[in-house]
Steps between C-alpha positions, in 0.01 A plus 500: 500500500562842655328712760441865572404611851233767540568622853846576634451716807825600667350577840239277659203655680351164598461420867720198585219363719288479186776306323522255790121456502500424128773241549289330767293344220624172350368579150679838502825335610470243222448780246799694631723192487388414147556854376846516655599232248389726212190677367180293513153560360191481719408173330842351580471623859153346535640163394802536729306619807221243470248774589202636310575769243296751705717432806820529295390835354416631851842391628672652195325830576606482867860429398495785245360747758766386748771554238615140533398429140521701178297475182695459178442415137638167383588484131494155343715380208195496270453875551205479737506655845318451827485650848725323747612559856841489663628523857659833592691386808777252554515508880273599783663529842298525821666597827310501829629728774391714792421792267266291285537291186743624235434385146743550213459390141765474229344577163603297199488794254754712691754500777260698719395348830178623659491492880212584732413455865164372622461633851308300761131590495407377847632646824774306673454367852660719764 
């Protein structure tokens, strides 16, 4: 079995707040964990996540849009192929400080680390 990734963006334009929001969902986290072990099909992810297939597809789309997941083609030994999904990050680091919340992600397909700062949205007490 081999895979071929379809999207390999070097620079992320995704808001880290969006990534954190996506990871707030248990089904999305289960999908990300499962795909970090290797490419999985939507059917395999539905079985693993114990969610409806519609929910799994919505979470897959959210993870793809957040660049936490990539679509790939999985080639089987019998010559057939299917769409599969794989995690694109190995680590996500969140640091909370006076300037806001800093989020950095280490991507599994490169040595590039993406770092962004989420500034506080509400005024501080003075």
